[in-house]
PDB file of C-alpha atoms in Angstrom:
ATOM      1  CA  MET A 510       0.001  -0.001  -0.002  1.00 94.00           C
ATOM      2  CA  ILE A 511       1.437   3.415  -0.988  1.00 95.00           C
ATOM      3  CA  ILE A 512       1.532   5.779   1.943  1.00 95.00           C
ATOM      4  CA  GLY A 513       3.411   8.643   0.305  1.00 96.00           C
ATOM      5  CA  ILE A 514       4.621   9.939  -3.030  1.00 97.00           C
ATOM      6  CA  GLY A 515       6.886  12.899  -3.656  1.00 97.00           C
ATOM      7  CA  SER A 516       8.707  14.369  -6.593  1.00 97.00           C
ATOM      8  CA  ASP A 517      11.054  17.279  -7.117  1.00 97.00           C
ATOM      9  CA  LEU A 518      12.784  19.039  -9.975  1.00 98.00           C
ATOM     10  CA  ILE A 519      15.793  21.286  -9.455  1.00 98.00           C
ATOM     11  CA  ASP A 520      18.002  23.396 -11.681  1.00 98.00           C
ATOM     12  CA  ILE A 521      21.569  22.117 -11.361  1.00 98.00           C
ATOM     13  CA  ARG A 522      22.885  25.641 -12.009  1.00 98.00           C
ATOM     14  CA  ARG A 523      21.253  26.763  -8.752  1.00 97.00           C
ATOM     15  CA  VAL A 524      23.245  24.099  -6.898  1.00 97.00           C
ATOM     16  CA  GLU A 525      26.441  25.135  -8.749  1.00 97.00           C
ATOM     17  CA  LYS A 526      25.960  28.737  -7.561  1.00 97.00           C
ATOM     18  CA  THR A 527      25.191  27.599  -3.999  1.00 97.00           C
ATOM     19  CA  LEU A 528      28.335  25.462  -3.952  1.00 97.00           C
ATOM     20  CA  GLU A 529      30.435  28.404  -5.264  1.00 96.00           C
ATOM     21  CA  ARG A 530      28.975  30.748  -2.669  1.00 97.00           C
ATOM     22  CA  PHE A 531      28.712  28.570   0.430  1.00 95.00           C
ATOM     23  CA  GLY A 532      30.838  25.478  -0.269  1.00 91.00           C
ATOM     24  CA  SER A 533      31.077  23.105   2.693  1.00 94.00           C
ATOM     25  CA  ARG A 534      28.732  25.255   4.785  1.00 96.00           C
ATOM     26  CA  PHE A 535      26.003  24.122   2.364  1.00 96.00           C
ATOM     27  CA  THR A 536      27.049  20.526   1.962  1.00 96.00           C
ATOM     28  CA  GLN A 537      27.654  19.947   5.702  1.00 96.00           C
ATOM     29  CA  ARG A 538      24.210  21.403   6.555  1.00 95.00           C
ATOM     30  CA  VAL A 539      22.226  19.410   3.928  1.00 96.00           C
ATOM     31  CA  PHE A 540      24.022  16.181   3.069  1.00 97.00           C
ATOM     32  CA  THR A 541      25.128  13.100   4.995  1.00 96.00           C
ATOM     33  CA  GLU A 542      28.800  12.182   5.143  1.00 95.00           C
ATOM     34  CA  ALA A 543      28.140   9.281   2.721  1.00 94.00           C
ATOM     35  CA  GLU A 544      26.436  11.622   0.222  1.00 96.00           C
ATOM     36  CA  ILE A 545      29.309  14.126   0.437  1.00 96.00           C
ATOM     37  CA  ALA A 546      31.920  11.394  -0.115  1.00 95.00           C
ATOM     38  CA  LYS A 547      30.038  10.034  -3.131  1.00 93.00           C
ATOM     39  CA  ALA A 548      29.522  13.532  -4.691  1.00 94.00           C
ATOM     40  CA  GLU A 549      33.124  14.568  -4.209  1.00 94.00           C
ATOM     41  CA  ARG A 550      34.348  11.430  -6.062  1.00 94.00           C
ATOM     42  CA  ARG A 551      32.235  12.278  -9.067  1.00 91.00           C
ATOM     43  CA  ARG A 552      33.185  14.274 -12.124  1.00 92.00           C
ATOM     44  CA  LEU A 553      29.847  16.130 -12.112  1.00 94.00           C
ATOM     45  CA  VAL A 554      29.804  17.172  -8.461  1.00 95.00           C
ATOM     46  CA  ALA A 555      26.965  19.681  -8.658  1.00 96.00           C
ATOM     47  CA  ALA A 556      24.704  17.307 -10.590  1.00 97.00           C
ATOM     48  CA  THR A 557      25.309  14.605  -7.960  1.00 97.00           C
ATOM     49  CA  TYR A 558      24.398  17.026  -5.169  1.00 97.00           C
ATOM     50  CA  ALA A 559      21.390  18.318  -7.112  1.00 98.00           C
ATOM     51  CA  LYS A 560      19.966  14.813  -7.587  1.00 97.00           C
ATOM     52  CA  ARG A 561      20.353  14.050  -3.883  1.00 97.00           C
ATOM     53  CA  PHE A 562      18.861  17.413  -2.936  1.00 97.00           C
ATOM     54  CA  ALA A 563      15.835  16.645  -5.152  1.00 98.00           C
ATOM     55  CA  ALA A 564      15.550  13.189  -3.556  1.00 97.00           C
ATOM     56  CA  LYS A 565      15.485  14.782  -0.063  1.00 96.00           C
ATOM     57  CA  GLU A 566      12.758  17.212  -1.150  1.00 95.00           C
ATOM     58  CA  ALA A 567      10.764  14.408  -2.701  1.00 97.00           C
ATOM     59  CA  CYS A 568      11.180  12.251   0.379  1.00 95.00           C
ATOM     60  CA  ALA A 569       9.961  15.065   2.670  1.00 95.00           C
ATOM     61  CA  LYS A 570       6.912  15.446   0.408  1.00 95.00           C
ATOM     62  CA  ALA A 571       6.292  11.695   0.553  1.00 95.00           C
ATOM     63  CA  LEU A 572       6.495  11.908   4.367  1.00 95.00           C
ATOM     64  CA  GLY A 573       3.903  14.690   4.236  1.00 91.00           C
ATOM     65  CA  THR A 574       6.117  17.236   5.948  1.00 88.00           C
ATOM     66  CA  GLY A 575       8.610  19.498   4.283  1.00 76.00           C
ATOM     67  CA  VAL A 576      12.053  20.561   5.429  1.00 75.00           C
ATOM     68  CA  PRO A 577      12.535  21.549   8.178  1.00 75.00           C
ATOM     69  CA  ARG A 578       9.154  20.614   9.565  1.00 71.00           C
ATOM     70  CA  ARG A 579       7.756  18.253  12.135  1.00 74.00           C
ATOM     71  CA  GLY A 580      11.290  17.279  13.224  1.00 78.00           C
ATOM     72  CA  VAL A 581      12.356  16.315   9.692  1.00 89.00           C
ATOM     73  CA  HIS A 582      15.668  17.916   8.676  1.00 92.00           C
ATOM     74  CA  TRP A 583      17.931  17.571   5.649  1.00 94.00           C
ATOM     75  CA  LYS A 584      20.468  15.253   7.173  1.00 94.00           C
ATOM     76  CA  HIS A 585      17.762  12.914   8.496  1.00 95.00           C
ATOM     77  CA  MET A 586      17.285  11.693   4.901  1.00 96.00           C
ATOM     78  CA  GLY A 587      20.115  10.293   2.883  1.00 96.00           C
ATOM     79  CA  VAL A 588      20.307   8.636  -0.531  1.00 96.00           C
ATOM     80  CA  VAL A 589      22.021   5.249  -0.269  1.00 95.00           C
ATOM     81  CA  ASN A 590      22.418   2.464  -2.738  1.00 91.00           C
ATOM     82  CA  LEU A 591      21.412  -1.153  -2.168  1.00 91.00           C
ATOM     83  CA  PRO A 592      23.999  -3.848  -3.098  1.00 93.00           C
ATOM     84  CA  SER A 593      22.300  -4.021  -6.505  1.00 94.00           C
ATOM     85  CA  GLY A 594      23.005  -0.315  -7.037  1.00 91.00           C
ATOM     86  CA  LYS A 595      19.335   0.660  -6.746  1.00 94.00           C
ATOM     87  CA  PRO A 596      18.925   3.909  -4.812  1.00 94.00           C
ATOM     88  CA  THR A 597      16.789   4.168  -1.695  1.00 94.00           C
ATOM     89  CA  MET A 598      16.573   6.474   1.296  1.00 96.00           C
ATOM     90  CA  ALA A 599      18.068   5.913   4.721  1.00 97.00           C
ATOM     91  CA  LEU A 600      15.946   7.804   7.311  1.00 97.00           C
ATOM     92  CA  THR A 601      17.162   8.718  10.761  1.00 95.00           C
ATOM     93  CA  GLU A 602      15.974  10.851  13.690  1.00 94.00           C
ATOM     94  CA  GLY A 603      12.913  12.956  12.898  1.00 93.00           C
ATOM     95  CA  ALA A 604      12.387  11.471   9.421  1.00 95.00           C
ATOM     96  CA  ALA A 605      12.445   7.917  10.870  1.00 95.00           C
ATOM     97  CA  VAL A 606       9.972   8.975  13.573  1.00 94.00           C
ATOM     98  CA  ARG A 607       7.623  10.486  10.971  1.00 95.00           C
ATOM     99  CA  LEU A 608       7.866   7.332   8.825  1.00 95.00           C
ATOM    100  CA  GLU A 609       6.874   5.147  11.776  1.00 94.00           C
ATOM    101  CA  GLU A 610       3.842   7.392  12.394  1.00 93.00           C
ATOM    102  CA  LEU A 611       2.668   6.676   8.838  1.00 94.00           C
ATOM    103  CA  LEU A 612       3.071   2.891   8.938  1.00 95.00           C
ATOM    104  CA  PRO A 613       0.060   0.702   9.782  1.00 94.00           C
ATOM    105  CA  PRO A 614       0.655  -1.997  12.411  1.00 93.00           C
ATOM    106  CA  GLY A 615       2.268  -5.142  11.051  1.00 93.00           C
ATOM    107  CA  THR A 616       3.993  -3.354   8.180  1.00 95.00           C
ATOM    108  CA  GLU A 617       7.411  -1.957   7.361  1.00 95.00           C
ATOM    109  CA  ALA A 618       8.482   0.680   4.898  1.00 95.00           C
ATOM    110  CA  GLN A 619       9.712   0.115   1.367  1.00 95.00           C
ATOM    111  CA  ILE A 620      11.182   3.289  -0.080  1.00 96.00           C
ATOM    112  CA  ASP A 621      11.563   3.379  -3.840  1.00 97.00           C
ATOM    113  CA  VAL A 622      13.642   6.176  -5.300  1.00 97.00           C
ATOM    114  CA  THR A 623      14.466   7.208  -8.848  1.00 97.00           C
ATOM    115  CA  ILE A 624      16.903  10.022  -9.615  1.00 97.00           C
ATOM    116  CA  THR A 625      18.024  11.401 -12.937  1.00 97.00           C
ATOM    117  CA  ASP A 626      19.587  14.449 -14.473  1.00 96.00           C
ATOM    118  CA  ASP A 627      19.764  16.036 -17.907  1.00 96.00           C
ATOM    119  CA  TYR A 628      21.684  19.263 -17.559  1.00 96.00           C
ATOM    120  CA  PRO A 629      20.505  21.759 -16.408  1.00 97.00           C
ATOM    121  CA  LEU A 630      17.809  19.777 -14.556  1.00 98.00           C
ATOM    122  CA  ALA A 631      17.831  17.044 -11.913  1.00 98.00           C
ATOM    123  CA  GLN A 632      14.766  15.194 -10.872  1.00 98.00           C
ATOM    124  CA  ALA A 633      13.790  12.682  -8.165  1.00 98.00           C
ATOM    125  CA  MET A 634      10.721  10.703  -7.263  1.00 98.00           C
ATOM    126  CA  VAL A 635      10.155   8.868  -3.976  1.00 98.00           C
ATOM    127  CA  ILE A 636       7.410   6.358  -3.274  1.00 98.00           C
ATOM    128  CA  ILE A 637       6.965   5.098   0.264  1.00 97.00           C
ATOM    129  CA  SER A 638       4.975   1.869   0.562  1.00 97.00           C
ATOM    130  CA  ALA A 639       3.855  -0.114   3.607  1.00 95.00           C
ATOM    131  CA  VAL A 640       4.602  -3.791   3.014  1.00 95.00           C
ATOM    132  CA  PRO A 641       3.925  -6.738   5.360  1.00 92.00           C
ATOM    133  CA  SER A 642       6.560  -6.971   8.033  1.00 90.00           C
ATOM    134  CA  ARG A 643       9.107  -9.723   7.626  1.00 84.00           C
ATOM    135  CA  ASP A 644       8.851 -10.344  11.347  1.00 70.00           C
ATOM    136  CA  ASP A 645       5.240 -11.575  11.044  1.00 54.00           C
TER     137      ASP A 645
END
C-alpha cells in the first residue's frame, strides 16, 4: 500500500551557484557524510548534489512534511544504494519517527527512489509503501 509519493525538480545551475557561494557550509548542513563522499568522487559534483537534494525534497513530500518541519531535517534523509546499485533512502531521527507514524501495524516501509539528471535539470521521485513486516 502506497503511503506517500513525492517528486522534485531542481536546476543544477542553482546548486552550482550555491556550492560556489557557500561550499562546505551548504554541503555539511544538507548532506550526509556518505552523500558528500560520493559527490566529491564524481566528475559532475553539482549534478550529484542536485539529484540528492531533489531526492530529499521528494522524500519530505512523501512523508507529508517539508524541510525543516515536524522534526524532519535535511540530514535525516540520505540517498543510499542497495548492493544491486538501486537507490533508496536511509531515514534517521525525525524522518524515521515520521515514517513510523505513517506505517500501519504489522507493516514496514519500502522506499523506492528514482533520480536522474539532464543538464541543467535534476529530478527525483520517492514512493513510500507499507509492506507486510518480515517479522510476522
